[in-house]
Coordinates of C-alpha atoms and ligand atoms in Angstrom, one line a residue:
X804 CA 30.5 -12.1 -0.4
X805 CA 29.6 -15.6 0.6
X806 CA 26.5 -16.8 2.3
X807 CA 26.6 -18.7 5.6
X808 CA 24.3 -21.5 4.5
X809 CA 23.2 -23.1 1.3
X810 CA 19.7 -24.2 0.5
X811 CA 20.6 -27.9 0.7
X812 CA 21.8 -27.4 4.3
X813 CA 18.3 -26.3 5.4
X814 CA 15.8 -28.5 7.1
X815 CA 12.7 -27.1 5.4
X816 CA 10.4 -28.4 8.3
X817 CA 12.4 -26.4 10.9
X818 CA 13.5 -23.1 9.4
X819 CA 11.4 -20.9 11.6
X820 CA 10.9 -17.2 10.9
X821 CA 14.4 -15.6 10.8
X822 CA 16.6 -13.8 8.3
X823 CA 18.7 -16.1 6.1
X824 CA 21.0 -14.4 3.6
X825 CA 20.3 -15.9 0.3
X826 CA 23.2 -14.1 -1.4
X827 CA 21.1 -12.1 -4.0
X828 CA 19.0 -9.0 -3.5
X829 CA 17.4 -6.4 -5.7
X830 CA 18.3 -2.6 -5.6
X831 CA 17.2 0.4 -7.6
X832 CA 18.0 4.0 -6.9
X833 CA 16.0 7.2 -7.5
X834 CA 18.1 10.3 -8.3
X835 CA 17.6 13.5 -10.3
X836 CA 13.9 12.9 -10.5
X837 CA 13.9 9.4 -12.0
X838 CA 14.4 5.8 -11.2
X839 CA 17.6 4.1 -12.4
X840 CA 17.8 0.6 -13.8
X841 CA 17.4 -1.9 -11.0
X842 CA 19.9 -4.7 -10.5
X843 CA 20.7 -7.8 -8.5
X844 CA 23.4 -7.4 -5.9
X845 CA 25.2 -10.0 -3.9
X846 CA 26.0 -7.9 -0.8
X847 CA 23.3 -7.7 1.9
X848 CA 25.0 -4.5 3.3
X849 CA 23.8 -1.1 2.1
X850 CA 25.9 2.0 2.1
X851 CA 23.9 5.2 2.5
X852 CA 24.6 8.7 3.9
X853 CA 24.4 9.0 7.6
X854 CA 22.2 12.1 7.0
X855 CA 19.5 9.9 5.2
X856 CA 16.0 10.9 6.3
X857 CA 15.1 7.2 6.6
X858 CA 17.4 7.1 9.6
X859 CA 16.4 10.3 11.3
X860 CA 12.8 11.0 10.2
X861 CA 11.5 7.5 9.7
X862 CA 10.9 8.1 5.9
X863 CA 10.6 4.5 5.1
X864 CA 7.9 2.0 3.9
X865 CA 7.9 -1.7 3.1
X866 CA 5.9 -4.6 1.9
X867 CA 5.6 -8.3 2.9
X868 CA 4.6 -11.1 0.5
X869 CA 5.5 -14.7 -0.3
X870 CA 6.4 -17.0 -3.2
X871 CA 4.8 -20.5 -3.1
X872 CA 6.1 -23.7 -4.6
X873 CA 3.2 -25.6 -6.1
X874 CA 2.7 -29.4 -6.6
X875 CA 3.9 -29.3 -10.2
X876 CA 7.1 -27.4 -9.2
X877 CA 6.1 -24.0 -10.6
X878 CA 6.2 -20.8 -8.5
X879 CA 3.2 -18.8 -7.5
X880 CA 3.0 -15.2 -6.4
X881 CA -0.2 -14.2 -4.6
X882 CA -1.7 -10.9 -5.8
X883 CA 1.6 -9.1 -6.2
X884 CA -0.3 -6.3 -7.9
X885 CA -1.9 -5.5 -4.6
X886 CA 1.4 -5.2 -2.8
X887 CA 2.7 -3.0 -5.7
X888 CA -0.3 -0.7 -5.4
X889 CA -0.2 -0.5 -1.6
X890 CA 3.5 0.4 -1.6
X891 CA 2.7 3.3 -4.0
X892 CA 0.0 4.5 -1.5
X893 CA 2.4 4.2 1.4
X894 CA 5.2 6.0 -0.5
X895 CA 2.8 8.9 -1.3
X896 CA 1.7 9.2 2.3
X897 CA 5.3 9.8 3.5
X898 CA 6.4 11.7 0.4
X899 CA 8.8 9.2 -1.1
X900 CA 8.9 8.8 -4.9
X901 CA 6.7 5.7 -5.6
X902 CA 8.3 2.8 -7.3
X903 CA 6.2 2.1 -10.4
X904 CA 3.7 -0.8 -10.0
X905 CA 4.8 -2.7 -13.2
X906 CA 8.5 -2.4 -12.2
X907 CA 7.7 -3.6 -8.7
X908 CA 6.1 -6.8 -10.0
X909 CA 8.9 -7.3 -12.5
X910 CA 11.5 -6.8 -9.8
X911 CA 9.8 -9.3 -7.5
X912 CA 9.7 -11.9 -10.3
X913 CA 13.4 -11.3 -11.1
X914 CA 14.6 -11.7 -7.5
X915 CA 12.4 -14.7 -6.8
X916 CA 13.7 -16.3 -10.0
X917 CA 17.3 -15.6 -9.1
X918 CA 16.7 -17.2 -5.7
X919 CA 14.7 -20.1 -6.9
X920 CA 16.9 -22.7 -5.1
X921 CA 15.7 -21.1 -1.8
X922 CA 12.0 -21.6 -2.4
X923 CA 11.0 -24.4 0.0
X924 CA 9.4 -27.6 -1.5
X925 CA 5.7 -28.1 -1.9
X926 CA 4.2 -29.9 1.0
X927 CA 6.5 -28.4 3.7
X928 CA 4.2 -25.5 4.2
X929 CA 7.3 -23.3 4.1
X930 CA 7.5 -20.4 1.6
X931 CA 9.9 -17.8 0.4
X932 CA 9.2 -14.5 2.2
X933 CA 9.7 -11.4 0.1
X934 CA 10.5 -8.0 1.7
X935 CA 10.4 -5.0 -0.6
X936 CA 11.3 -1.7 1.0
X937 CA 11.6 1.9 0.0
X938 CA 13.7 4.4 2.0
X939 CA 14.6 8.1 1.7
X940 CA 18.4 8.6 1.4
X941 CA 20.9 11.4 0.7
X942 CA 22.4 14.3 2.7
X943 CA 19.4 16.0 4.3
X944 CA 19.8 17.9 7.5
X945 CA 16.6 20.0 7.8
X946 CA 13.2 18.3 8.2
X947 CA 12.0 17.7 4.6
X948 CA 11.4 14.7 2.4
X949 CA 14.4 13.1 0.6
X950 CA 15.0 13.7 -3.1
X951 CA 16.9 10.5 -3.4
X952 CA 15.6 7.0 -2.6
X953 CA 16.5 3.4 -2.6
X954 CA 14.0 0.6 -3.5
X955 CA 15.2 -2.8 -2.5
X956 CA 14.0 -6.4 -2.1
X957 CA 15.4 -9.2 0.0
X958 CA 14.0 -12.7 0.2
X959 CA 14.4 -15.3 2.8
X960 CA 12.9 -18.8 3.3
X961 CA 10.4 -19.0 6.2
X962 CA 8.8 -22.1 7.8
X963 CA 5.1 -22.9 8.1
X964 CA 3.8 -20.6 10.8
X965 CA 1.7 -23.4 12.3
X966 CA 3.5 -26.8 12.0
X967 CA 1.0 -29.2 13.5
X968 CA -2.1 -27.3 12.3
X969 CA -3.7 -24.0 13.4
X970 CA -3.2 -23.2 17.0
X971 CA -5.2 -20.5 18.8
X972 CA -3.3 -17.7 20.6
X973 CA -4.2 -15.5 23.5
X974 CA -4.2 -11.7 23.1
X975 CA -4.5 -8.7 25.4
X976 CA -6.0 -5.3 24.8
X977 CA -3.3 -2.7 25.0
X978 CA -3.6 0.7 26.5
X979 CA -1.1 2.1 23.9
X980 CA -1.9 3.4 20.4
X981 CA 0.0 2.5 17.3
X982 CA -1.2 5.3 15.0
X983 CA -3.2 8.5 15.3
X984 CA -6.7 8.8 13.8
X985 CA -5.5 10.8 10.8
X986 CA -1.9 9.7 10.9
X987 CA 0.0 6.9 9.2
X988 CA -2.0 3.9 10.3
X989 CA -3.1 2.9 6.8
X990 CA 0.4 3.2 5.4
X991 CA 2.9 0.3 5.8
X992 CA 5.6 2.4 7.4
X993 CA 8.3 1.4 9.9
X994 CA 7.2 4.2 12.3
X995 CA 4.0 2.4 13.1
X996 CA 6.0 -0.6 14.1
X997 CA 8.4 1.4 16.3
X998 CA 5.3 2.9 18.0
X999 CA 3.9 -0.7 18.6
X1000 CA 6.9 -2.1 20.4
X1001 CA 5.8 -0.9 23.9
X1002 CA 2.5 -2.8 23.5
X1003 CA 4.1 -5.9 22.0
X1004 CA 6.8 -6.2 24.6
X1005 CA 4.3 -5.7 27.4
X1006 CA 1.9 -8.3 25.9
X1007 CA 4.7 -10.9 25.6
X1008 CA 6.0 -10.2 29.1
X1009 CA 2.5 -11.0 30.3
X1010 CA 2.3 -14.3 28.5
X1011 CA 0.2 -13.2 25.5
X1012 CA 1.0 -13.8 21.8
X1013 CA 0.5 -10.1 21.1
X1014 CA -1.3 -6.8 21.9
X1015 CA -4.6 -5.7 20.4
X1016 CA -4.8 -2.0 19.5
X1017 CA -8.1 -0.1 19.9
X1018 CA -9.2 2.9 17.8
X1019 CA -7.0 5.7 19.0
X1020 CA -9.8 8.3 19.3
X1021 CA -12.2 6.5 21.6
X1022 CA -10.5 3.3 22.7
X1023 CA -13.8 1.4 22.4
X1024 CA -13.3 -0.5 19.0
X1025 CA -10.9 -3.1 17.8
X1026 CA -8.4 -2.0 15.2
X1027 CA -5.4 -4.3 14.8
X1028 CA -4.2 -7.5 16.4
X1029 CA -0.4 -6.9 16.7
X1030 CA 0.5 -6.4 13.0
X1031 CA -2.5 -8.3 11.6
X1032 CA -6.2 -7.4 10.9
X1033 CA -9.1 -8.8 13.0
X1034 CA -12.2 -10.8 12.1
X1035 CA -15.0 -12.3 14.1
X1036 CA -17.6 -14.8 13.1
X1037 CA -21.1 -14.3 14.3
X1038 CA -23.5 -17.2 15.2
X1039 CA -25.3 -16.7 11.9
X1040 CA -21.8 -17.1 10.1
X1041 CA -21.4 -13.5 9.2
X1042 CA -17.7 -12.5 8.7
X1043 CA -17.2 -9.2 10.5
X1044 CA -14.0 -7.1 10.3
X1045 CA -13.3 -3.6 11.5
X1046 CA -13.2 -0.6 9.2
X1047 CA -11.1 2.5 10.1
X1048 CA -8.7 4.9 8.4
X1049 CA -6.0 3.9 10.9
X1050 CA -6.0 0.2 10.1
X1051 CA -3.5 -1.1 7.6
X1052 CA -5.5 -2.5 4.6
X1053 CA -4.5 -6.2 4.7
X1054 CA -4.4 -8.1 1.4
X1055 CA -5.1 -11.3 3.3
X1056 CA -8.2 -9.7 4.8
X1057 CA -9.6 -8.6 1.4
X1058 CA -8.9 -12.0 0.0
X1059 CA -10.7 -13.7 2.9
X1060 CA -13.7 -11.3 2.5
X1061 CA -14.0 -12.5 -1.1
X1062 CA -13.6 -16.2 -0.1
X1063 CA -16.1 -15.9 2.7
X1064 CA -18.7 -14.4 0.4
X1065 CA -18.0 -16.2 -2.9
X1066 CA -16.7 -19.6 -1.8
X1067 CA -18.2 -20.2 1.6
X1068 CA -21.5 -18.5 1.1
X1069 CA -21.1 -16.3 4.2
X1070 CA -22.3 -12.8 4.7
X1071 CA -19.6 -10.1 5.2
X1072 CA -19.6 -6.9 7.2
X1073 CA -16.9 -4.2 7.5
X1074 CA -17.7 -1.8 10.3
X1075 CA -17.2 -0.9 13.9
X1076 CA -16.2 -3.8 16.2
X1077 CA -16.8 -2.6 19.8
X1078 CA -15.0 -4.3 22.6
X1079 CA -18.2 -4.4 24.6
X1080 CA -19.9 -6.4 21.8
X1081 CA -17.1 -9.0 21.3
X1082 CA -19.3 -11.7 22.9
X1083 CA -21.3 -11.8 19.6
X1084 CA -18.5 -13.8 18.0
X1085 CA -18.3 -17.6 18.2
X1086 CA -14.9 -17.5 16.5
X1087 CA -12.2 -14.9 15.9
X1088 CA -8.9 -14.6 14.1
X1089 CA -6.0 -12.3 13.0
X1090 CA -5.1 -12.0 9.3
X1091 CA -1.8 -11.2 7.6
X1092 CA 0.7 -12.7 5.2
X1093 CA 3.1 -14.2 7.8
X1094 CA 0.6 -16.5 9.5
X1095 CA -2.3 -16.2 7.1
X1096 CA -4.7 -16.7 10.0
X1097 CA -4.0 -16.9 13.7
X1098 CA -7.1 -18.1 15.5
X1099 CA -7.8 -15.8 18.4
X1100 CA -8.4 -18.2 21.3
X1101 CA -9.1 -15.4 23.8
X1102 CA -8.9 -11.7 24.4
X1103 CA -8.1 -10.3 27.8
X1104 CA -9.2 -6.8 28.7
X1105 CA -8.0 -5.8 32.2
X1106 CA -9.4 -8.7 34.5
X1107 CA -11.9 -9.9 31.9
X1108 CA -11.2 -12.7 29.5
X1109 CA -13.4 -13.7 26.6
X1110 CA -12.8 -17.0 24.9
X1111 CA -13.7 -17.5 21.2
X1112 CA -14.5 -21.1 20.3
X1113 CA -11.6 -22.5 22.3
X1114 CA -8.1 -21.6 23.6
X1115 CA -6.7 -24.9 22.3
X1116 CA -8.6 -25.8 19.2
X1117 CA -9.4 -24.0 16.0
X1118 CA -13.0 -23.3 15.1
X1119 CA -14.5 -24.9 11.9
X1120 CA -15.2 -21.6 10.1
X1121 CA -11.6 -20.3 10.7
X1122 CA -10.2 -23.6 9.5
X1123 CA -12.4 -23.5 6.3
X1124 CA -11.2 -19.9 5.5
X1125 CA -7.6 -20.9 6.1
X1126 CA -7.8 -24.1 3.9
X1127 CA -9.4 -22.2 1.1
X1128 CA -6.9 -19.4 1.0
X1129 CA -3.8 -21.5 1.5
X1130 CA -5.2 -23.9 -1.1
X1131 CA -5.3 -21.0 -3.6
X1132 CA -1.8 -19.7 -2.7
X1133 CA -0.2 -23.1 -3.1
X1134 CA -2.1 -23.8 -6.4
X1135 CA -4.2 -26.7 -5.0
X1136 CA -7.5 -24.8 -5.5
X1137 CA -8.7 -22.7 -8.4
X1138 CA -7.8 -19.0 -7.9
X1139 CA -10.1 -16.1 -8.6
X1140 CA -9.2 -14.3 -11.8
X1141 CA -5.8 -12.5 -11.5
X1142 CA -4.9 -13.7 -8.0
X1143 CA -2.0 -15.9 -9.0
X1144 CA 1.0 -14.8 -11.1
X1145 CA 3.6 -17.3 -12.1
X1146 CA 7.3 -16.5 -11.8
Ligands
PLP157 C1 1.3 -5.8 6.7 C2 0.3 -5.6 7.8 C3 -0.9 -6.3 7.9 C4 -1.2 -7.5 7.0 O1 -1.3 -7.2 5.7 P1 -1.2 -8.4 4.6 O2 -1.3 -7.6 3.3 O3 -2.4 -9.3 4.8 O4 0.1 -9.1 4.8 C5 -1.8 -6.0 8.9 N1 -1.5 -5.0 9.8 C6 -0.4 -4.3 9.7 C7 -0.1 -3.2 10.7 C8 0.6 -4.5 8.7 O5 1.7 -3.8 8.6

């Protein structure tokens, strides 16, 4: 199995966000009630039964995280324990055997180390994206959870999301729901993504960056911005973010909450964010591993449009939050206890 490109053929400033086969992935299998030894494989293809519940019943969950090259050439992982823990919670929700947290962190370190040549250089803003996944496999016809599973990790280098500095994006409120009030919204499962494609495709067809999902029960409160969490900044510099059992608990969000409170001296509030009260915010943003923060330049709801700070320039609070978090991730700023693990 050969890879199409080698790391030295990549232009780190222009790799974008796409799958590049690095030639080495991690796999571990669960069978007869226990996890087997994980190993590094060189084939990106997976052979599984056509009757696997991952294929028919959406029994699947995943994670998204990054490895960062620091100024001194070392490799940082950002809060991998949080991804490990969240994947256990996702797995439990859909009745997959959880992959143990310690093994998860070890596996991530092992596969990042093996693919070290693919970690973009410090200063490019590019990173190594890490995608752990857990799927139900085996010959299952009737509707029931799998008793065999595959835990895998692939990695792929990704470019800096915003090359020339943070750029605000325009969003529209969707009429569709991504997850039911007591459904799988808080689990990082593929089914939520399949359910979001209608909204995403519609938003993009109308010239927006992505769709905003409201709370599925009343359609009056903000829940998610595409596949990222929402925050707004009030005039008095309070950082406000929605709280709901159908929101995916973003690690970026909880990190920014800490930074807002402990580094930037801001007040923080987690609670209902009503669409009718959005004009209380002078700035707004979307939070997630891929872009870290996407400034929300405007939100369109039917024929109404509300602008936050500006549709072309990032606000100062959003910029400060972004600088502090990315500074920690790339090792330029001191990290709170336990946030950085070296590979
Ligand atoms: C992964 C994800 C996020 C962001 O979570 P991070 O841990 O910050 O990357 C937000 N919303 C949804 C629906 C997600 O799947």
